[in-house]
Amino acid sequence: AAKQRNDGAVVYDAAMDKSSEKSLSLLTELRNAIERNEFRLHVQPKIMLDTGKVVGMEALVRWVHPERGNVFPDEFIPFAEQTGFIRVLTRWVMEKSAELCQELATKGYPLKISVNLSTRDLMDQDLPAKFAETLLRHKLAPGSFCLEITESAIMDDPVRAQHTLERLSAMGFDLSIDDFGTGYSSLAYLKRLPVNELKIDKSFVLNMENDIGDTKIVRSTIDLGHNMGLRVVAEGIESEAVWRLLAELGCDQGQGYFMSRPIPGDQLIAWLEKWQA
Ligand code: C2E
Ligand code: CA
Ligand code: CA
C-alpha cells in the first residue's frame, strides 16, 4: 500500500499490504467455500435437565478447508462479521437447519433448532422476510426455531436490535440471549426485549462444582431468568456433577460435552436412538 509521509514522500508499507492481502484472500475463500460446499452444519443436543429428554439442538457451523482441514468458527466468524459475509452464512445455516428440522420431523423427532445470529444479522432489514421464505418452502412453523443473540450483539445497537427482535418475535420465532453474563447489557434493556430464554455462558458453568463464585452467579442468573418468566439454559456441561448441581438449582435445560459434542447433522438420529436406549 502506498502511504503519504509527513514530508510528502510516498512510502510503501509492505506490512499493511500483507495484512490486507490476507484479509482479501480469506474473504475470497469464504465466498468460494459456499459454492464449493465446504461448510458443514453440526448440531449439539439440548436436554431437559430434570428428565434427560432431548428438546432441541443448536446449529454450529464448521468449515472443512481443503488444505487447512477443520477450521473452527472462532477463527472465521469474527472476520465474517467484520466483512458482512456473515449475512450470507446465516442464510446458509438457516437453510440447512430448516432441511434438517423437516427431515427430523418426518422421522418422528419434532425438535426445535437454535440458530446463532450476529450484530450484522440484526441490522439486515431483509432477514425476517428471507427467514419467512425459507420456512414457507420447508412447511415449518417459526416456533420450530430459536434464534440466539449474544448480549454484546444487542448492546452494539440496542434500539435497532430491539426493533429486529420485535419483528422476529411477532413472526413467532423463539428468542434467546446467548453468553448471558459476559456482556454489558443493562437489565433495563433486557426487560424490554421479547425474549423467551437466557443462556448462561459456559465460562460460569465449566468448573462450577469447584467454584463457589461461579455457583453463586449461576444460581442468581437462574432466579433472575425465572423471575422474568424465561427459560434458563446452561451451556458447557462437561460432567455429571455439574448436570446434577444445575438440576438442583432449577436450571431448565443444558448442553455440553458430557451429553454430546456438536456432531454432524446427519449423525443426529443415530445419536438420539442411542441416547434414548
Ligand atoms: P456459542 O454460540 O456460545 O456456542 C457454544 C460453543 O461452546 C460451541 O463452540 C460449542 O462447541 C462449545 N461447547 C459446547 N459444549 C461445550 C462444553 O461442554 N465444553 C466446552 N469447552 N465447550 C462447549 P463452537 O462450535 O466452536 O462455536 C464457537 C462460537 O462461534 C459460538 O459460540 C458462536 O458464537 C459462533 N458460531 C458458531 N456457529 C455459528 C453460526 O452458525 N452463526 C454465528 N453467527 N455464529 C456461530
Ligand atoms: Ca449460541
Ligand atoms: Ca455461548
Short mmCIF file of C-alpha atoms and ligand atoms in Angstrom, two decimals:
data_model
loop_
_atom_site.label_atom_id
_atom_site.label_comp_id
_atom_site.label_asym_id
_atom_site.label_seq_id
_atom_site.Cartn_x
_atom_site.Cartn_y
_atom_site.Cartn_z
CA ALA A 1 0.00 0.00 0.00
CA ALA A 2 1.19 3.50 -0.73
CA LYS A 3 1.22 5.86 2.25
CA GLN A 4 1.82 9.60 2.32
CA ARG A 5 4.55 10.60 4.77
CA ASN A 6 4.59 13.86 6.76
CA ASP A 7 7.20 15.27 4.39
CA GLY A 8 5.01 14.47 1.44
CA ALA A 9 7.02 11.48 0.22
CA VAL A 10 5.13 8.37 -0.60
CA VAL A 11 6.38 5.19 1.05
CA TYR A 12 5.44 1.63 0.51
CA ASP A 13 4.07 -0.15 3.54
CA ALA A 14 4.70 -3.83 2.99
CA ALA A 15 3.29 -4.93 6.35
CA MET A 16 -0.02 -3.24 5.69
CA ASP A 17 -0.19 -4.75 2.25
CA LYS A 18 0.37 -8.20 3.61
CA SER A 19 -2.44 -7.99 6.14
CA SER A 20 -4.95 -6.51 3.71
CA GLU A 21 -3.96 -9.12 1.13
CA LYS A 22 -4.54 -11.80 3.71
CA SER A 23 -7.99 -10.45 4.57
CA LEU A 24 -8.88 -10.19 0.93
CA SER A 25 -7.93 -13.78 0.28
CA LEU A 26 -9.79 -15.00 3.38
CA LEU A 27 -12.91 -13.24 2.16
CA THR A 28 -12.49 -14.80 -1.28
CA GLU A 29 -12.00 -18.18 0.34
CA LEU A 30 -15.14 -17.78 2.44
CA ARG A 31 -17.15 -16.82 -0.62
CA ASN A 32 -15.81 -19.80 -2.53
CA ALA A 33 -16.48 -22.08 0.43
CA ILE A 34 -20.23 -21.65 -0.02
CA GLU A 35 -20.07 -22.63 -3.68
CA ARG A 36 -17.63 -25.45 -3.05
CA ASN A 37 -19.80 -26.83 -0.29
CA GLU A 38 -17.08 -26.64 2.36
CA PHE A 39 -19.34 -25.59 5.25
CA ARG A 40 -20.91 -28.27 7.42
CA LEU A 41 -23.82 -27.99 9.80
CA HIS A 42 -23.06 -29.53 13.17
CA VAL A 43 -25.62 -29.75 15.93
CA GLN A 44 -25.37 -30.08 19.69
CA PRO A 45 -28.36 -31.60 21.54
CA LYS A 46 -30.23 -29.52 24.10
CA ILE A 47 -31.58 -31.51 27.02
CA MET A 48 -34.14 -31.14 29.83
CA LEU A 49 -32.05 -31.34 32.98
CA ASP A 50 -34.77 -32.96 35.12
CA THR A 51 -35.77 -35.78 32.74
CA GLY A 52 -32.87 -36.08 30.31
CA LYS A 53 -35.29 -35.70 27.41
CA VAL A 54 -33.89 -34.10 24.24
CA VAL A 55 -35.84 -30.96 23.36
CA GLY A 56 -33.77 -29.43 20.63
CA MET A 57 -30.33 -28.71 19.29
CA GLU A 58 -28.07 -25.81 18.47
CA ALA A 59 -26.75 -25.37 14.93
CA LEU A 60 -22.99 -24.71 14.88
CA VAL A 61 -21.18 -24.18 11.63
CA ARG A 62 -17.89 -25.88 10.68
CA TRP A 63 -15.62 -25.12 7.77
CA VAL A 64 -13.78 -28.02 6.19
CA HIS A 65 -10.97 -26.28 4.35
CA PRO A 66 -9.31 -28.28 1.52
CA GLU A 67 -5.80 -27.59 2.90
CA ARG A 68 -6.22 -26.40 6.47
CA GLY A 69 -8.74 -29.07 7.43
CA ASN A 70 -11.33 -28.26 10.10
CA VAL A 71 -11.49 -24.54 10.76
CA PHE A 72 -13.41 -23.64 13.92
CA PRO A 73 -15.94 -20.82 13.98
CA ASP A 74 -13.86 -18.70 16.37
CA GLU A 75 -11.31 -18.41 13.56
CA PHE A 76 -13.68 -17.10 10.90
CA ILE A 77 -16.94 -15.88 12.46
CA PRO A 78 -15.43 -12.63 13.81
CA PHE A 79 -13.96 -11.95 10.38
CA ALA A 80 -17.24 -12.87 8.68
CA GLU A 81 -18.95 -10.37 10.97
CA GLN A 82 -16.48 -7.58 10.17
CA THR A 83 -16.83 -8.05 6.43
CA GLY A 84 -20.58 -8.63 6.34
CA PHE A 85 -20.10 -12.15 4.93
CA ILE A 86 -21.98 -13.40 7.99
CA ARG A 87 -25.24 -12.44 6.32
CA VAL A 88 -24.62 -14.99 3.57
CA LEU A 89 -23.50 -17.56 6.13
CA THR A 90 -26.53 -17.04 8.39
CA ARG A 91 -28.83 -17.65 5.44
CA TRP A 92 -26.92 -20.82 4.63
CA VAL A 93 -27.19 -22.01 8.25
CA MET A 94 -30.93 -21.24 8.28
CA GLU A 95 -31.45 -23.17 5.04
CA LYS A 96 -29.54 -26.24 6.26
CA SER A 97 -31.24 -26.07 9.67
CA ALA A 98 -34.64 -25.98 8.01
CA GLU A 99 -33.76 -29.02 5.88
CA LEU A 100 -32.63 -30.93 8.96
CA CYS A 101 -35.62 -29.85 11.04
CA GLN A 102 -38.02 -31.01 8.35
CA GLU A 103 -36.23 -34.35 7.96
CA LEU A 104 -36.26 -34.94 11.72
CA ALA A 105 -39.96 -34.12 11.96
CA THR A 106 -40.80 -36.59 9.17
CA LYS A 107 -38.84 -39.27 11.01
CA GLY A 108 -40.73 -38.67 14.24
CA TYR A 109 -38.36 -36.27 16.01
CA PRO A 110 -40.02 -32.87 16.19
CA LEU A 111 -37.08 -30.95 17.67
CA LYS A 112 -36.54 -27.23 17.94
CA ILE A 113 -33.36 -25.90 16.36
CA SER A 114 -31.40 -22.92 17.67
CA VAL A 115 -29.60 -20.69 15.16
CA ASN A 116 -27.00 -18.08 16.13
CA LEU A 117 -27.42 -14.52 14.87
CA SER A 118 -24.78 -11.78 14.91
CA THR A 119 -24.90 -7.98 15.11
CA ARG A 120 -24.86 -7.68 11.32
CA ASP A 121 -27.85 -10.00 11.06
CA LEU A 122 -29.81 -7.73 13.38
CA MET A 123 -29.10 -4.84 11.01
CA ASP A 124 -30.13 -6.82 7.94
CA GLN A 125 -33.56 -5.43 7.06
CA ASP A 126 -34.27 -8.31 4.67
CA LEU A 127 -33.53 -11.07 7.17
CA PRO A 128 -37.08 -11.56 8.54
CA ALA A 129 -38.54 -11.86 5.04
CA LYS A 130 -35.76 -14.23 3.98
CA PHE A 131 -36.40 -16.44 7.02
CA ALA A 132 -40.15 -16.39 6.31
CA GLU A 133 -39.49 -17.56 2.75
CA THR A 134 -37.24 -20.40 3.95
CA LEU A 135 -39.84 -21.60 6.46
CA LEU A 136 -42.65 -21.48 3.92
CA ARG A 137 -40.62 -23.52 1.44
CA HIS A 138 -39.98 -26.19 4.06
CA LYS A 139 -43.50 -26.01 5.55
CA LEU A 140 -42.13 -25.26 9.00
CA ALA A 141 -43.53 -23.06 11.76
CA PRO A 142 -41.30 -20.27 13.14
CA GLY A 143 -41.87 -21.83 16.57
CA SER A 144 -39.58 -24.68 15.46
CA PHE A 145 -36.69 -22.22 15.63
CA CYS A 146 -34.96 -20.42 18.42
CA LEU A 147 -32.73 -17.52 17.44
CA GLU A 148 -29.75 -16.91 19.73
CA ILE A 149 -28.37 -13.41 20.03
CA THR A 150 -25.43 -12.52 22.25
CA GLU A 151 -25.67 -9.75 24.79
CA SER A 152 -22.87 -7.88 23.04
CA ALA A 153 -24.65 -8.04 19.65
CA ILE A 154 -27.69 -6.49 21.28
CA MET A 155 -25.68 -3.78 23.01
CA ASP A 156 -23.90 -2.77 19.76
CA ASP A 157 -27.10 -1.03 18.73
CA PRO A 158 -29.83 -1.68 21.29
CA VAL A 159 -32.52 0.34 19.52
CA ARG A 160 -32.05 -1.47 16.22
CA ALA A 161 -31.72 -4.83 17.97
CA GLN A 162 -34.97 -4.31 19.80
CA HIS A 163 -36.74 -3.40 16.57
CA THR A 164 -35.49 -6.51 14.71
CA LEU A 165 -36.14 -8.79 17.68
CA GLU A 166 -39.69 -7.49 17.96
CA ARG A 167 -40.28 -8.26 14.29
CA LEU A 168 -38.85 -11.78 14.66
CA SER A 169 -40.81 -12.39 17.84
CA ALA A 170 -44.06 -11.22 16.22
CA MET A 171 -43.39 -13.71 13.41
CA GLY A 172 -43.35 -16.48 16.03
CA PHE A 173 -39.64 -17.16 16.48
CA ASP A 174 -38.40 -18.10 19.90
CA LEU A 175 -35.58 -15.80 21.06
CA SER A 176 -32.64 -16.48 23.35
CA ILE A 177 -29.95 -14.29 24.89
CA ASP A 178 -26.65 -16.10 24.43
CA ASP A 179 -23.47 -15.81 26.53
CA PHE A 180 -25.53 -14.26 29.28
CA GLY A 181 -23.37 -12.67 31.95
CA THR A 182 -20.36 -11.88 29.77
CA GLY A 183 -21.57 -8.72 28.03
CA TYR A 184 -22.50 -5.35 29.33
CA SER A 185 -26.22 -5.48 28.84
CA SER A 186 -28.27 -3.40 31.12
CA LEU A 187 -31.22 -5.07 32.74
CA ALA A 188 -33.32 -2.11 31.64
CA TYR A 189 -32.89 -3.25 28.01
CA LEU A 190 -33.32 -6.90 28.80
CA LYS A 191 -36.66 -6.37 30.41
CA ARG A 192 -37.98 -4.70 27.24
CA LEU A 193 -36.75 -7.37 24.82
CA PRO A 194 -39.24 -10.01 23.68
CA VAL A 195 -37.02 -12.96 24.67
CA ASN A 196 -38.01 -16.43 25.86
CA GLU A 197 -34.70 -17.82 27.04
CA LEU A 198 -31.49 -16.92 28.87
CA LYS A 199 -28.41 -18.94 28.08
CA ILE A 200 -25.80 -18.91 30.83
CA ASP A 201 -22.31 -18.62 29.39
CA LYS A 202 -20.12 -21.69 29.67
CA SER A 203 -17.38 -19.75 31.48
CA PHE A 204 -19.58 -19.84 34.63
CA VAL A 205 -20.61 -23.46 34.15
CA LEU A 206 -17.48 -25.40 33.15
CA ASN A 207 -15.96 -25.55 36.61
CA MET A 208 -18.89 -24.57 38.80
CA GLU A 209 -18.79 -27.59 41.10
CA ASN A 210 -15.38 -26.38 42.36
CA ASP A 211 -16.01 -22.66 42.29
CA ILE A 212 -18.38 -21.16 44.79
CA GLY A 213 -18.31 -17.81 42.97
CA ASP A 214 -19.48 -19.41 39.72
CA THR A 215 -22.18 -21.32 41.57
CA LYS A 216 -23.50 -18.08 43.06
CA ILE A 217 -23.58 -16.38 39.68
CA VAL A 218 -25.35 -19.34 38.08
CA ARG A 219 -27.88 -19.56 40.92
CA SER A 220 -28.65 -15.84 40.67
CA THR A 221 -28.97 -15.98 36.89
CA ILE A 222 -31.41 -18.89 37.08
CA ASP A 223 -33.50 -16.94 39.62
CA LEU A 224 -33.34 -13.77 37.54
CA GLY A 225 -34.43 -15.63 34.41
CA HIS A 226 -37.26 -17.43 36.16
CA ASN A 227 -38.45 -14.23 37.83
CA MET A 228 -38.63 -12.67 34.38
CA GLY A 229 -40.63 -15.65 33.14
CA LEU A 230 -37.82 -17.01 30.98
CA ARG A 231 -36.49 -20.48 30.33
CA VAL A 232 -32.91 -20.86 31.52
CA VAL A 233 -30.33 -22.94 29.66
CA ALA A 234 -26.76 -23.73 30.70
CA GLU A 235 -24.02 -24.45 28.16
CA GLY A 236 -20.68 -26.11 28.83
CA ILE A 237 -21.83 -29.08 30.95
CA GLU A 238 -18.82 -31.39 30.97
CA SER A 239 -19.60 -33.65 33.91
CA GLU A 240 -22.44 -35.43 35.65
CA ALA A 241 -21.69 -33.45 38.82
CA VAL A 242 -22.36 -30.15 37.05
CA TRP A 243 -25.54 -31.53 35.47
CA ARG A 244 -26.79 -32.56 38.94
CA LEU A 245 -25.90 -29.26 40.51
CA LEU A 246 -27.68 -27.32 37.74
CA ALA A 247 -30.75 -29.55 38.06
CA GLU A 248 -30.80 -28.89 41.82
CA LEU A 249 -30.60 -25.16 41.17
CA GLY A 250 -33.65 -25.46 38.90
CA CYS A 251 -31.94 -24.78 35.58
CA ASP A 252 -34.32 -25.94 32.83
CA GLN A 253 -32.12 -27.15 30.02
CA GLY A 254 -28.48 -27.81 29.23
CA GLN A 255 -25.92 -28.55 26.59
CA GLY A 256 -22.39 -29.80 26.89
CA TYR A 257 -19.73 -32.33 26.06
CA PHE A 258 -20.99 -34.59 28.87
CA MET A 259 -24.12 -35.26 26.81
CA SER A 260 -22.65 -34.72 23.36
CA ARG A 261 -20.14 -32.64 21.46
CA PRO A 262 -21.53 -30.91 18.39
CA ILE A 263 -21.97 -33.67 15.78
CA PRO A 264 -22.68 -33.60 12.04
CA GLY A 265 -26.40 -33.08 11.43
CA ASP A 266 -26.73 -36.38 9.59
CA GLN A 267 -25.48 -38.29 12.66
CA LEU A 268 -28.12 -36.88 15.00
CA ILE A 269 -30.73 -39.60 14.55
CA ALA A 270 -28.21 -42.31 15.40
CA TRP A 271 -27.20 -40.31 18.49
CA LEU A 272 -30.84 -39.84 19.54
CA GLU A 273 -31.51 -43.57 19.26
CA LYS A 274 -28.52 -44.33 21.46
CA TRP A 275 -29.43 -41.63 23.99
CA GLN A 276 -32.97 -42.92 24.40
CA ALA A 277 -31.91 -46.55 24.77
P1 C2E B 1 -21.71 -20.22 21.14
O1 C2E B 1 -22.91 -19.81 20.37
O2 C2E B 1 -21.62 -19.76 22.54
O3 C2E B 1 -21.66 -21.81 21.04
C1 C2E B 1 -21.24 -22.65 22.08
C2 C2E B 1 -19.82 -23.10 21.89
O4 C2E B 1 -19.45 -23.87 23.03
C3 C2E B 1 -19.62 -24.01 20.69
O5 C2E B 1 -18.33 -23.75 20.16
C4 C2E B 1 -19.68 -25.40 21.33
O6 C2E B 1 -19.00 -26.39 20.58
C5 C2E B 1 -18.97 -25.13 22.62
N1 C2E B 1 -19.34 -26.10 23.66
C6 C2E B 1 -20.49 -26.79 23.79
N2 C2E B 1 -20.47 -27.58 24.87
C7 C2E B 1 -19.26 -27.41 25.45
C8 C2E B 1 -18.63 -27.99 26.60
O7 C2E B 1 -19.17 -28.80 27.31
N3 C2E B 1 -17.38 -27.55 26.88
C9 C2E B 1 -16.73 -26.63 26.12
N4 C2E B 1 -15.49 -26.28 26.47
N5 C2E B 1 -17.29 -26.08 25.01
C10 C2E B 1 -18.54 -26.47 24.68
P2 C2E B 1 -18.07 -23.60 18.61
O8 C2E B 1 -18.93 -24.56 17.84
O9 C2E B 1 -16.60 -23.66 18.40
O10 C2E B 1 -18.60 -22.15 18.28
C11 C2E B 1 -17.99 -21.02 18.84
C12 C2E B 1 -18.80 -19.79 18.60
O11 C2E B 1 -18.83 -19.46 17.20
C13 C2E B 1 -20.24 -19.92 19.02
O12 C2E B 1 -20.36 -19.73 20.40
C14 C2E B 1 -20.89 -18.83 18.19
O13 C2E B 1 -20.71 -17.57 18.80
C15 C2E B 1 -20.07 -18.86 16.93
N6 C2E B 1 -20.82 -19.65 15.92
C16 C2E B 1 -20.80 -20.96 15.64
N7 C2E B 1 -21.63 -21.26 14.62
C17 C2E B 1 -22.21 -20.09 14.26
C18 C2E B 1 -23.18 -19.71 13.27
O14 C2E B 1 -23.72 -20.54 12.52
N8 C2E B 1 -23.51 -18.38 13.20
C19 C2E B 1 -22.95 -17.44 14.03
N9 C2E B 1 -23.35 -16.17 13.92
N10 C2E B 1 -22.06 -17.76 14.97
C20 C2E B 1 -21.70 -19.07 15.08
CA CA B 2 -25.05 -19.94 20.77
CA CA B 3 -22.32 -19.19 24.49
#
